[in-house]
mmCIF file of C-alpha atoms and ligand atoms in Angstrom:
data_model
loop_
_atom_site.group_PDB
_atom_site.id
_atom_site.type_symbol
_atom_site.label_atom_id
_atom_site.label_comp_id
_atom_site.label_asym_id
_atom_site.label_seq_id
_atom_site.Cartn_x
_atom_site.Cartn_y
_atom_site.Cartn_z
ATOM 1 C CA UNK A 86 -35.238 -17.999 -46.786
ATOM 2 C CA UNK A 87 -35.174 -21.170 -43.074
ATOM 3 C CA UNK A 88 -31.442 -21.963 -42.770
ATOM 4 C CA UNK A 89 -30.154 -24.677 -41.847
ATOM 5 C CA UNK A 90 -29.138 -24.481 -38.348
ATOM 6 C CA UNK A 91 -24.959 -24.685 -37.276
ATOM 7 C CA UNK A 92 -23.906 -28.400 -36.560
ATOM 8 C CA UNK A 93 -21.611 -30.811 -37.069
ATOM 9 C CA UNK A 94 -21.298 -33.190 -39.355
ATOM 10 C CA UNK A 95 -19.363 -36.697 -38.831
ATOM 11 C CA UNK A 96 -18.874 -39.725 -41.406
ATOM 12 C CA UNK A 97 -19.418 -43.285 -40.975
ATOM 13 C CA UNK A 98 -18.230 -46.152 -43.174
ATOM 14 C CA UNK A 99 -19.821 -49.039 -41.061
ATOM 15 C CA UNK A 100 -23.772 -49.439 -39.855
ATOM 16 C CA UNK A 101 -21.609 -50.673 -37.279
ATOM 17 C CA UNK A 102 -19.361 -47.752 -37.352
ATOM 18 C CA UNK A 103 -22.672 -45.099 -37.167
ATOM 19 C CA UNK A 104 -24.307 -46.981 -34.180
ATOM 20 C CA UNK A 105 -20.669 -46.713 -32.399
ATOM 21 C CA UNK A 106 -20.323 -42.516 -33.170
ATOM 22 C CA UNK A 107 -24.449 -41.997 -32.257
ATOM 23 C CA UNK A 108 -23.712 -43.880 -29.037
ATOM 24 C CA UNK A 109 -20.244 -42.120 -28.508
ATOM 25 C CA UNK A 110 -21.625 -38.668 -29.067
ATOM 26 C CA UNK A 111 -24.751 -39.282 -26.265
ATOM 27 C CA UNK A 112 -27.520 -41.083 -28.320
ATOM 28 C CA UNK A 113 -29.970 -42.559 -25.861
ATOM 29 C CA UNK A 114 -28.515 -40.149 -22.715
ATOM 30 C CA UNK A 115 -31.455 -38.555 -21.450
ATOM 31 C CA UNK A 116 -31.540 -34.549 -21.783
ATOM 32 C CA UNK A 117 -31.509 -33.279 -18.408
ATOM 33 C CA UNK A 118 -33.782 -30.529 -19.470
ATOM 34 C CA UNK A 119 -36.840 -32.725 -20.730
ATOM 35 C CA UNK A 120 -36.078 -36.402 -19.371
ATOM 36 C CA UNK A 121 -36.365 -37.460 -22.759
ATOM 37 C CA UNK A 122 -33.765 -39.201 -24.772
ATOM 38 C CA UNK A 123 -31.604 -36.526 -26.561
ATOM 39 C CA UNK A 124 -31.682 -35.408 -30.062
ATOM 40 C CA UNK A 125 -28.094 -33.459 -29.976
ATOM 41 C CA UNK A 126 -26.825 -36.056 -33.006
ATOM 42 C CA UNK A 127 -28.641 -37.574 -34.659
ATOM 43 C CA UNK A 128 -28.124 -40.414 -38.525
ATOM 44 C CA UNK A 129 -29.094 -38.778 -42.316
ATOM 45 C CA UNK A 130 -28.817 -40.337 -45.327
ATOM 46 C CA UNK A 131 -30.655 -38.038 -48.208
ATOM 47 C CA UNK A 132 -31.364 -35.540 -45.602
ATOM 48 C CA UNK A 133 -34.655 -35.153 -47.865
ATOM 49 C CA UNK A 134 -36.833 -34.844 -44.679
ATOM 50 C CA UNK A 135 -34.474 -33.912 -41.690
ATOM 51 C CA UNK A 136 -33.186 -30.667 -43.387
ATOM 52 C CA UNK A 137 -36.006 -29.776 -43.578
ATOM 53 C CA UNK A 138 -37.278 -30.077 -40.534
ATOM 54 C CA UNK A 139 -34.189 -28.343 -39.419
ATOM 55 C CA UNK A 140 -34.912 -25.419 -41.098
ATOM 56 C CA UNK A 141 -38.036 -25.595 -39.140
ATOM 57 C CA UNK A 142 -35.886 -26.299 -36.256
ATOM 58 C CA UNK A 143 -37.787 -29.152 -35.377
ATOM 59 C CA UNK A 144 -34.722 -30.644 -35.049
ATOM 60 C CA UNK A 145 -31.141 -29.323 -33.754
ATOM 61 C CA UNK A 146 -29.065 -31.741 -33.881
ATOM 62 C CA UNK A 147 -25.186 -30.659 -32.773
ATOM 63 C CA UNK A 148 -23.778 -33.653 -34.866
ATOM 64 C CA UNK A 149 -25.139 -35.050 -37.094
ATOM 65 C CA UNK A 150 -23.874 -38.984 -38.754
ATOM 66 C CA UNK A 151 -24.148 -39.280 -42.344
ATOM 67 C CA UNK A 152 -24.386 -42.842 -43.663
ATOM 68 C CA UNK A 153 -23.762 -41.605 -47.036
ATOM 69 C CA UNK A 154 -20.670 -43.462 -48.230
ATOM 70 C CA UNK A 155 -21.252 -46.159 -45.852
ATOM 71 C CA UNK A 156 -19.830 -48.906 -47.658
ATOM 72 C CA UNK A 157 -22.192 -51.594 -49.199
ATOM 73 C CA UNK A 158 -25.259 -48.897 -48.309
ATOM 74 C CA UNK A 159 -26.883 -49.233 -51.926
ATOM 75 C CA UNK A 160 -27.144 -52.875 -52.874
ATOM 76 C CA UNK A 161 -29.571 -54.466 -54.105
ATOM 77 C CA UNK A 162 -29.698 -58.432 -53.998
ATOM 78 C CA UNK A 163 -32.163 -60.588 -55.123
ATOM 79 C CA UNK A 164 -31.619 -64.420 -55.007
ATOM 80 C CA UNK A 165 -35.205 -65.250 -54.280
ATOM 81 C CA UNK A 166 -35.650 -62.939 -51.270
ATOM 82 C CA UNK A 167 -34.750 -59.742 -51.891
ATOM 83 C CA UNK A 168 -31.964 -57.843 -50.036
ATOM 84 C CA UNK A 169 -32.017 -53.922 -49.614
ATOM 85 C CA UNK A 170 -29.111 -52.038 -48.294
ATOM 86 C CA UNK A 171 -30.668 -48.969 -46.044
ATOM 87 C CA UNK A 172 -28.938 -46.844 -48.890
ATOM 88 C CA UNK A 173 -30.862 -47.696 -51.562
ATOM 89 C CA UNK A 174 -33.108 -44.376 -53.245
ATOM 90 C CA UNK A 175 -36.306 -44.584 -53.568
ATOM 91 C CA UNK A 176 -35.598 -43.794 -57.313
ATOM 92 C CA UNK A 177 -33.970 -47.375 -57.452
ATOM 93 C CA UNK A 178 -36.565 -48.860 -55.981
ATOM 94 C CA UNK A 179 -39.263 -47.405 -57.942
ATOM 95 C CA UNK A 180 -37.704 -48.350 -61.206
ATOM 96 C CA UNK A 181 -35.902 -51.564 -60.556
ATOM 97 C CA UNK A 182 -37.688 -54.442 -63.038
ATOM 98 C CA UNK A 183 -37.289 -56.892 -60.940
ATOM 99 C CA UNK A 184 -39.037 -55.036 -57.909
ATOM 100 C CA UNK A 185 -41.417 -53.643 -60.059
ATOM 101 C CA UNK A 186 -42.334 -56.868 -61.701
ATOM 102 C CA UNK A 187 -41.993 -59.324 -57.752
ATOM 103 C CA UNK A 188 -42.596 -56.845 -55.261
ATOM 104 C CA UNK A 189 -44.819 -54.684 -56.716
ATOM 105 C CA UNK A 190 -46.653 -52.798 -53.838
ATOM 106 C CA UNK A 191 -42.949 -51.448 -52.410
ATOM 107 C CA UNK A 192 -41.788 -50.327 -56.281
ATOM 108 C CA UNK A 193 -45.196 -48.466 -56.413
ATOM 109 C CA UNK A 194 -44.597 -47.121 -52.915
ATOM 110 C CA UNK A 195 -41.384 -45.828 -53.162
ATOM 111 C CA UNK A 196 -43.103 -43.981 -56.410
ATOM 112 C CA UNK A 197 -45.519 -42.206 -54.805
ATOM 113 C CA UNK A 198 -43.380 -40.676 -52.509
ATOM 114 C CA UNK A 199 -42.527 -37.183 -53.149
ATOM 115 C CA UNK A 200 -40.973 -35.930 -56.463
ATOM 116 C CA UNK A 201 -37.971 -37.292 -58.924
ATOM 117 C CA UNK A 202 -35.624 -34.776 -56.777
ATOM 118 C CA UNK A 203 -36.349 -35.886 -54.068
ATOM 119 C CA UNK A 204 -36.173 -39.749 -54.886
ATOM 120 C CA UNK A 205 -33.068 -39.486 -56.561
ATOM 121 C CA UNK A 206 -31.634 -38.658 -52.794
ATOM 122 C CA UNK A 207 -34.175 -40.781 -50.736
ATOM 123 C CA UNK A 208 -33.015 -43.916 -49.220
ATOM 124 C CA UNK A 209 -35.718 -46.899 -48.006
ATOM 125 C CA UNK A 210 -33.977 -46.567 -44.256
ATOM 126 C CA UNK A 211 -34.775 -42.565 -44.191
ATOM 127 C CA UNK A 212 -38.132 -43.839 -45.686
ATOM 128 C CA UNK A 213 -38.324 -46.551 -42.902
ATOM 129 C CA UNK A 214 -37.502 -43.921 -40.049
ATOM 130 C CA UNK A 215 -39.128 -40.959 -41.590
ATOM 131 C CA UNK A 216 -40.586 -38.507 -38.432
ATOM 132 C CA UNK A 217 -44.547 -39.076 -37.476
ATOM 133 C CA UNK A 218 -46.245 -36.138 -39.179
ATOM 134 C CA UNK A 219 -48.940 -33.175 -37.641
ATOM 135 C CA UNK A 220 -50.680 -30.175 -39.287
ATOM 136 C CA UNK A 221 -49.523 -28.716 -35.838
ATOM 137 C CA UNK A 222 -45.811 -29.394 -36.043
ATOM 138 C CA UNK A 223 -44.437 -29.288 -39.701
ATOM 139 C CA UNK A 224 -44.303 -25.282 -39.376
ATOM 140 C CA UNK A 225 -42.020 -22.970 -39.074
ATOM 141 C CA UNK A 226 -40.457 -22.451 -35.899
ATOM 142 C CA UNK A 227 -41.870 -18.782 -36.586
ATOM 143 C CA UNK A 228 -45.344 -20.151 -36.583
ATOM 144 C CA UNK A 229 -45.127 -22.646 -33.864
ATOM 145 C CA UNK A 230 -43.909 -19.505 -31.623
ATOM 146 C CA UNK A 231 -46.632 -17.437 -32.442
ATOM 147 C CA UNK A 232 -49.265 -20.258 -31.988
ATOM 148 C CA UNK A 233 -47.833 -22.181 -29.096
ATOM 149 C CA UNK A 234 -45.565 -24.991 -29.121
ATOM 150 C CA UNK A 235 -46.719 -28.401 -28.216
ATOM 151 C CA UNK A 236 -46.296 -31.966 -26.734
ATOM 152 C CA UNK A 237 -43.527 -33.562 -29.460
ATOM 153 C CA UNK A 238 -41.592 -31.125 -29.238
ATOM 154 C CA UNK A 239 -42.156 -29.715 -25.929
ATOM 155 C CA UNK A 240 -43.327 -32.754 -23.299
ATOM 156 C CA UNK A 241 -44.058 -30.261 -20.328
ATOM 157 C CA UNK A 242 -47.091 -28.979 -23.153
ATOM 158 C CA UNK A 243 -50.491 -30.590 -24.028
ATOM 159 C CA UNK A 244 -51.489 -31.918 -27.249
ATOM 160 C CA UNK A 245 -53.034 -29.501 -29.798
ATOM 161 C CA UNK A 246 -54.829 -31.931 -31.754
ATOM 162 C CA UNK A 247 -55.963 -33.304 -28.419
ATOM 163 C CA UNK A 248 -55.426 -31.493 -25.266
ATOM 164 C CA UNK A 249 -56.690 -34.782 -22.407
ATOM 165 C CA UNK A 250 -54.116 -37.251 -25.081
ATOM 166 C CA UNK A 251 -51.209 -38.625 -22.774
ATOM 167 C CA UNK A 252 -49.705 -38.907 -26.392
ATOM 168 C CA UNK A 253 -49.459 -37.178 -29.283
ATOM 169 C CA UNK A 254 -50.895 -38.130 -32.687
ATOM 170 C CA UNK A 255 -48.933 -37.440 -34.928
ATOM 171 C CA UNK A 256 -49.205 -39.649 -38.026
ATOM 172 C CA UNK A 257 -47.400 -42.248 -40.004
ATOM 173 C CA UNK A 258 -46.844 -41.091 -43.151
ATOM 174 C CA UNK A 259 -44.167 -43.073 -44.442
ATOM 175 C CA UNK A 260 -44.929 -44.550 -48.078
ATOM 176 C CA UNK A 261 -42.983 -47.867 -48.063
ATOM 177 C CA UNK A 262 -43.619 -49.266 -44.418
ATOM 178 C CA UNK A 263 -47.288 -50.231 -45.800
ATOM 179 C CA UNK A 264 -46.002 -52.443 -48.971
ATOM 180 C CA UNK A 265 -43.137 -53.705 -46.508
ATOM 181 C CA UNK A 266 -46.008 -54.725 -44.032
ATOM 182 C CA UNK A 267 -47.688 -56.313 -46.549
ATOM 183 C CA UNK A 268 -44.922 -58.288 -48.052
ATOM 184 C CA UNK A 269 -43.822 -59.149 -44.780
ATOM 185 C CA UNK A 270 -40.289 -57.800 -44.578
ATOM 186 C CA UNK A 271 -37.901 -57.541 -41.824
ATOM 187 C CA UNK A 272 -35.027 -55.268 -41.207
ATOM 188 C CA UNK A 273 -31.307 -55.593 -39.916
ATOM 189 C CA UNK A 274 -30.831 -53.126 -36.948
ATOM 190 C CA UNK A 275 -27.187 -52.747 -35.873
ATOM 191 C CA UNK A 276 -26.210 -51.095 -32.112
ATOM 192 C CA UNK A 277 -22.562 -50.348 -31.236
ATOM 193 C CA UNK A 278 -23.252 -53.855 -29.074
ATOM 194 C CA UNK A 279 -23.844 -56.266 -32.229
ATOM 195 C CA UNK A 280 -27.164 -56.397 -34.342
ATOM 196 C CA UNK A 281 -30.188 -57.678 -34.652
ATOM 197 C CA UNK A 282 -33.753 -58.717 -37.329
ATOM 198 C CA UNK A 283 -36.561 -57.346 -36.428
ATOM 199 C CA UNK A 284 -40.335 -57.359 -38.760
ATOM 200 C CA UNK A 285 -41.474 -54.922 -39.854
ATOM 201 C CA UNK A 286 -44.504 -55.283 -38.396
ATOM 202 C CA UNK A 287 -42.526 -55.144 -34.602
ATOM 203 C CA UNK A 288 -40.592 -51.606 -35.720
ATOM 204 C CA UNK A 289 -43.057 -49.421 -34.723
ATOM 205 C CA UNK A 290 -45.084 -47.960 -31.320
ATOM 206 C CA UNK A 291 -48.359 -46.389 -31.791
ATOM 207 C CA UNK A 292 -46.798 -43.164 -30.216
ATOM 208 C CA UNK A 293 -46.120 -39.686 -32.283
ATOM 209 C CA UNK A 294 -43.226 -38.988 -30.341
ATOM 210 C CA UNK A 295 -41.057 -42.642 -29.926
ATOM 211 C CA UNK A 296 -42.700 -44.079 -33.027
ATOM 212 C CA UNK A 297 -39.973 -46.507 -33.822
ATOM 213 C CA UNK A 298 -39.280 -49.327 -31.610
ATOM 214 C CA UNK A 299 -35.522 -49.039 -32.024
ATOM 215 C CA UNK A 300 -32.647 -47.163 -29.636
ATOM 216 C CA UNK A 301 -31.673 -44.075 -30.632
ATOM 217 C CA UNK A 302 -27.870 -45.416 -30.845
ATOM 218 C CA UNK A 303 -29.348 -48.229 -33.236
ATOM 219 C CA UNK A 304 -29.551 -47.810 -37.166
ATOM 220 C CA UNK A 305 -31.324 -49.246 -39.966
ATOM 221 C CA UNK A 306 -28.615 -51.198 -42.117
ATOM 222 C CA UNK A 307 -31.102 -53.851 -44.548
ATOM 223 C CA UNK A 308 -34.190 -54.688 -45.665
ATOM 224 C CA UNK A 309 -35.142 -57.798 -46.485
ATOM 225 C CA UNK A 310 -38.443 -59.326 -48.499
ATOM 226 C CA UNK A 311 -39.355 -62.827 -49.091
ATOM 227 C CA UNK A 312 -39.528 -64.649 -51.997
ATOM 228 C CA UNK A 313 -43.041 -63.256 -53.717
ATOM 229 C CA UNK A 314 -43.399 -66.339 -55.816
ATOM 230 C CA UNK A 315 -47.100 -66.887 -56.263
ATOM 231 C CA UNK A 316 -47.925 -62.869 -54.460
ATOM 232 C CA UNK A 317 -49.780 -60.529 -56.023
ATOM 233 C CA UNK A 318 -48.958 -57.041 -54.453
ATOM 234 C CA UNK A 319 -49.983 -53.792 -55.224
ATOM 235 C CA UNK A 320 -50.329 -50.214 -52.650
ATOM 236 C CA UNK A 321 -52.475 -47.129 -53.719
ATOM 237 C CA UNK A 322 -52.565 -43.617 -51.526
ATOM 238 C CA UNK A 323 -54.203 -40.562 -51.244
ATOM 239 C CA UNK A 324 -52.817 -37.323 -51.123
ATOM 240 C CA UNK A 325 -54.068 -33.561 -51.286
ATOM 241 C CA UNK A 326 -51.937 -32.691 -54.658
ATOM 242 C CA UNK A 327 -51.659 -35.756 -56.883
ATOM 243 C CA UNK A 328 -48.073 -34.477 -57.778
ATOM 244 C CA UNK A 329 -46.549 -34.695 -54.310
ATOM 245 C CA UNK A 330 -47.729 -34.879 -51.151
ATOM 246 C CA UNK A 331 -47.444 -37.100 -47.883
ATOM 247 C CA UNK A 332 -50.548 -39.839 -48.488
ATOM 248 C CA UNK A 333 -53.812 -38.804 -45.958
ATOM 249 C CA UNK A 334 -54.863 -42.488 -46.866
ATOM 250 C CA UNK A 335 -52.886 -45.859 -47.647
ATOM 251 C CA UNK A 336 -53.215 -48.826 -48.711
ATOM 252 C CA UNK A 337 -51.076 -51.729 -49.224
ATOM 253 C CA UNK A 338 -52.236 -55.434 -49.961
ATOM 254 C CA UNK A 339 -50.537 -58.185 -51.303
ATOM 255 C CA UNK A 340 -52.087 -61.895 -52.087
ATOM 256 C CA UNK A 341 -50.646 -65.386 -52.832
ATOM 257 C CA UNK A 342 -52.573 -67.088 -55.020
ATOM 258 C CA UNK A 343 -53.336 -71.150 -55.104
ATOM 259 C CA UNK A 344 -55.567 -72.728 -56.805
ATOM 260 C CA UNK A 345 -57.933 -70.204 -57.959
ATOM 261 C CA UNK A 346 -58.384 -68.972 -53.760
ATOM 262 C CA UNK A 347 -56.826 -67.010 -51.862
ATOM 263 C CA UNK A 348 -54.227 -68.771 -49.828
ATOM 264 C CA UNK A 349 -52.375 -65.886 -47.874
ATOM 265 C CA UNK A 350 -53.292 -62.288 -47.394
ATOM 266 C CA UNK A 351 -51.633 -58.795 -46.050
ATOM 267 C CA UNK A 352 -53.441 -55.961 -46.059
ATOM 268 C CA UNK A 353 -52.108 -52.978 -44.728
ATOM 269 C CA UNK A 354 -53.479 -49.278 -43.894
ATOM 270 C CA UNK A 355 -50.973 -46.507 -42.769
ATOM 271 C CA UNK A 356 -51.241 -42.337 -41.873
ATOM 272 C CA UNK A 357 -54.229 -42.571 -40.047
ATOM 273 C CA UNK A 358 -52.413 -43.445 -37.184
ATOM 274 C CA UNK A 359 -49.174 -42.902 -35.656
ATOM 275 C CA UNK A 360 -47.584 -46.169 -37.111
ATOM 276 C CA UNK A 361 -48.905 -48.236 -39.824
ATOM 277 C CA UNK A 362 -50.382 -51.437 -39.411
ATOM 278 C CA UNK A 363 -51.705 -55.036 -40.641
ATOM 279 C CA UNK A 364 -55.575 -55.237 -40.758
ATOM 280 C CA UNK A 365 -55.584 -59.027 -39.325
ATOM 281 C CA UNK A 366 -59.647 -58.580 -39.943
ATOM 282 C CA UNK A 367 -59.303 -58.078 -43.376
ATOM 283 C CA UNK A 368 -56.275 -60.750 -44.414
ATOM 284 C CA UNK A 369 -59.130 -63.167 -42.453
ATOM 285 C CA UNK A 370 -62.023 -62.267 -44.911
ATOM 286 C CA UNK A 371 -59.929 -63.373 -48.017
ATOM 287 C CA UNK A 372 -58.689 -65.977 -47.048
ATOM 288 C CA UNK A 373 -60.000 -69.098 -48.828
ATOM 289 C CA UNK A 374 -62.012 -66.873 -51.470
ATOM 290 C CA UNK A 375 -61.752 -66.392 -54.945
ATOM 291 C CA UNK A 376 -61.262 -62.739 -54.041
ATOM 292 C CA UNK A 377 -65.192 -62.203 -54.804
ATOM 293 C CA UNK A 378 -67.508 -59.193 -54.243
ATOM 294 C CA UNK A 379 -68.595 -60.285 -50.741
ATOM 295 C CA UNK A 380 -64.626 -61.122 -49.860
ATOM 296 C CA UNK A 381 -63.833 -58.025 -50.532
ATOM 297 C CA UNK A 382 -66.718 -56.176 -48.999
ATOM 298 C CA UNK A 383 -65.960 -57.694 -45.834
ATOM 299 C CA UNK A 384 -61.989 -57.159 -46.283
ATOM 300 C CA UNK A 385 -62.867 -53.546 -46.578
ATOM 301 C CA UNK A 386 -65.419 -53.366 -44.009
ATOM 302 C CA UNK A 387 -62.441 -54.754 -41.578
ATOM 303 C CA UNK A 388 -59.859 -52.112 -42.993
ATOM 304 C CA UNK A 389 -62.486 -49.099 -42.636
ATOM 305 C CA UNK A 390 -63.228 -49.689 -38.960
ATOM 306 C CA UNK A 391 -59.365 -49.719 -38.372
ATOM 307 C CA UNK A 392 -59.061 -46.447 -39.416
ATOM 308 C CA UNK A 393 -58.942 -43.870 -36.835
ATOM 309 C CA UNK A 394 -57.918 -41.003 -38.462
ATOM 310 C CA UNK A 395 -57.602 -37.568 -35.780
ATOM 311 C CA UNK A 396 -57.677 -34.083 -37.383
ATOM 312 C CA UNK A 397 -54.376 -33.405 -37.572
ATOM 313 C CA UNK A 398 -53.659 -33.425 -41.662
ATOM 314 C CA UNK A 399 -54.961 -32.276 -44.921
ATOM 315 C CA UNK A 400 -58.325 -34.128 -45.386
ATOM 316 C CA UNK A 401 -61.711 -34.785 -43.462
ATOM 317 C CA UNK A 402 -62.193 -37.262 -40.854
ATOM 318 C CA UNK A 403 -64.967 -38.553 -42.820
ATOM 319 C CA UNK A 404 -63.150 -38.386 -46.501
ATOM 320 C CA UNK A 405 -59.961 -40.013 -44.963
ATOM 321 C CA UNK A 406 -62.667 -42.600 -43.181
ATOM 322 C CA UNK A 407 -64.648 -43.401 -46.557
ATOM 323 C CA UNK A 408 -61.448 -43.466 -48.511
ATOM 324 C CA UNK A 409 -60.041 -46.387 -46.485
ATOM 325 C CA UNK A 410 -62.677 -48.249 -47.382
ATOM 326 C CA UNK A 411 -63.033 -47.334 -51.334
ATOM 327 C CA UNK A 412 -59.196 -47.608 -51.924
ATOM 328 C CA UNK A 413 -59.080 -51.237 -49.928
ATOM 329 C CA UNK A 414 -61.979 -52.156 -52.530
ATOM 330 C CA UNK A 415 -60.130 -51.110 -55.492
ATOM 331 C CA UNK A 416 -56.237 -52.576 -54.339
ATOM 332 C CA UNK A 417 -57.945 -56.160 -53.897
ATOM 333 C CA UNK A 418 -60.354 -55.851 -57.144
ATOM 334 C CA UNK A 419 -56.768 -55.157 -58.635
ATOM 335 C CA UNK A 420 -54.943 -58.308 -57.213
ATOM 336 C CA UNK A 421 -57.587 -60.433 -58.678
ATOM 337 C CA UNK A 422 -56.173 -62.808 -61.629
ATOM 338 C CA UNK A 423 -56.306 -61.281 -65.371
HETATM 339 C C1 LIG B 631 -41.535 -31.781 -49.815
HETATM 340 C C2 LIG B 631 -41.452 -33.124 -49.784
HETATM 341 C C3 LIG B 631 -42.413 -34.075 -49.742
HETATM 342 C C4 LIG B 631 -42.217 -35.754 -49.501
HETATM 343 N N1 LIG B 631 -43.509 -36.187 -49.712
HETATM 344 C C5 LIG B 631 -43.361 -37.326 -48.933
HETATM 345 C C6 LIG B 631 -44.481 -38.692 -49.506
HETATM 346 O O1 LIG B 631 -45.203 -38.407 -50.308
HETATM 347 N N2 LIG B 631 -43.925 -39.781 -49.043
HETATM 348 C C7 LIG B 631 -43.183 -40.236 -48.042
HETATM 349 O O2 LIG B 631 -42.816 -41.667 -47.264
HETATM 350 N N3 LIG B 631 -42.160 -39.286 -47.725
HETATM 351 C C8 LIG B 631 -41.862 -37.966 -48.339
HETATM 352 N N4 LIG B 631 -41.026 -37.155 -47.850
HETATM 353 C C9 LIG B 631 -40.221 -37.173 -46.936
HETATM 354 C C10 LIG B 631 -38.635 -37.975 -47.223
HETATM 355 O O3 LIG B 631 -38.433 -36.985 -48.668
HETATM 356 C C11 LIG B 631 -38.357 -39.561 -48.061
HETATM 357 O O4 LIG B 631 -39.384 -40.238 -46.426
HETATM 358 C C12 LIG B 631 -37.578 -39.702 -47.723
HETATM 359 O O5 LIG B 631 -37.423 -41.622 -48.025
HETATM 360 C C13 LIG B 631 -36.631 -40.022 -46.464
HETATM 361 O O6 LIG B 631 -35.223 -40.501 -46.626
HETATM 362 P P1 LIG B 631 -34.184 -40.185 -46.844
HETATM 363 O O7 LIG B 631 -32.647 -41.136 -46.973
HETATM 364 O O8 LIG B 631 -33.973 -38.267 -47.001
HETATM 365 O O9 LIG B 631 -33.901 -39.136 -44.905
HETATM 366 P P2 LIG B 631 -33.201 -38.504 -44.323
HETATM 367 O O10 LIG B 631 -33.941 -36.979 -44.282
HETATM 368 O O11 LIG B 631 -31.703 -38.290 -44.212
HETATM 369 O O12 LIG B 631 -33.596 -39.089 -42.388
HETATM 370 C C14 LIG B 631 -35.202 -39.389 -42.058
HETATM 371 C C15 LIG B 631 -34.984 -39.500 -40.885
HETATM 372 O O13 LIG B 631 -34.783 -41.087 -40.666
HETATM 373 C C16 LIG B 631 -33.499 -41.123 -39.909
HETATM 374 N N5 LIG B 631 -32.402 -42.387 -40.846
HETATM 375 C C17 LIG B 631 -31.974 -41.797 -42.030
HETATM 376 N N6 LIG B 631 -31.557 -42.969 -42.156
HETATM 377 C C18 LIG B 631 -31.718 -43.948 -41.224
HETATM 378 C C19 LIG B 631 -30.925 -45.176 -40.562
HETATM 379 N N7 LIG B 631 -30.167 -46.093 -41.977
HETATM 380 N N8 LIG B 631 -31.571 -45.946 -39.394
HETATM 381 C C20 LIG B 631 -31.681 -45.220 -38.506
HETATM 382 N N9 LIG B 631 -32.061 -43.814 -39.173
HETATM 383 C C21 LIG B 631 -32.065 -43.729 -40.294
HETATM 384 C C22 LIG B 631 -32.808 -39.455 -39.879
HETATM 385 O O14 LIG B 631 -32.071 -39.621 -38.458
HETATM 386 C C23 LIG B 631 -34.250 -39.056 -39.788
HETATM 387 O O15 LIG B 631 -34.686 -39.188 -38.686
HETATM 388 C C24 LIG B 631 -41.635 -35.854 -48.467
HETATM 389 C C25 LIG B 631 -40.346 -34.611 -48.114
HETATM 390 C C26 LIG B 631 -40.371 -33.667 -48.820
HETATM 391 C C27 LIG B 631 -39.489 -32.574 -48.031
HETATM 392 S S1 LIG B 632 -50.484 -34.553 -32.644
HETATM 393 FE FE1 LIG B 632 -50.673 -33.056 -30.520
HETATM 394 S S2 LIG B 632 -48.336 -33.798 -29.965
HETATM 395 FE FE2 LIG B 632 -48.149 -34.832 -31.453
HETATM 396 S S3 LIG B 632 -47.512 -33.029 -32.973
HETATM 397 FE FE3 LIG B 632 -49.584 -32.407 -32.931
HETATM 398 S S4 LIG B 632 -50.419 -31.111 -31.643
HETATM 399 FE FE4 LIG B 632 -48.274 -32.619 -31.638
#
């Protein structure tokens, strides 16, 4: 049995306090041994991903700042827009009647995460900040010690998937993120020095190690999704095991109808690179069309071109690329008016 390493747990009661605790314990300072930002302190929300990773010694923080008792973290507000505290669970999102009806892709993305037990504990904030994944990295310390470490935990070592790559190619695997992209969401970031709002589209970087574009001493405090009047949206993922598994391709799409044609569209893809992205070419192919077969085929073609999976998850590269096209066709066809 894998056991957790020892750590100290400190509790925050506001997101600002959490960020201050991170800074006070050295978050963001350079690790002198590696020259990379220190991970000796981290946040924990539901712990559904962090604790397994700690058991495998992918992270060994000395201090964890718990977000479980942050005031208002589990608040859900619907007033035209949708406001979610970062501590709202995936189970709440998946079953909330207004979210299912009006922000459907998000409810479907949350429902597609793992198992009921993990959705009851896992939070939207933790999902947004989910570590990137790779077959070479998501292994026990014993396995990695025997096979050899890689750049993600040991910057002095090469990437084992693509040894000539200057960066880690680990894969974005959070199911709610493509949905949030398609729905035009933004996140509230809290730091010790103040807060700011960032579009989800600007939250990520194409780097399997530094995939989050926020400081180590900052936290996600909440998510806002704009009013979806006139929009329809959906999410579909390919996974190895149908009962529970991370995506190896995920496609979310949202379209706004106006007078029988698509007035606005967003199509997002995940699990084929280190960040989920909007496929601008797909949206362009849809706007102004009644979502006929030709427009859908052109959009699916753009998604197929944008999908550049590496051989570091389950499934094969041709299978995942072809699935990107087929799933794009399926999600867009499902968004036609009934
Ligand atoms: C068997 C298994 C299957 C899974 N399947 C899926 C799946 O299919 N799809 C999927 O998307 N996920 C999956 N997960 C991962 C995980 O359960 C979810 O992503 C969940 O939403 C994580 O939320 P959490 O609150 O438990 O995060 P935690 O585990 O507490 O934290 C995850 C990371 O986010 C950081 N973090 C947490 N909250 C914040 C915050 N507010 N601000 C800044 N950083 C924060 C933590 O420091 C940590 O690095 C799976 C996990 C397991 C163990
Ligand atoms: S992509 Fe390369 S560097 Fe990144 S986790 Fe996998 S093997 Fe390691």
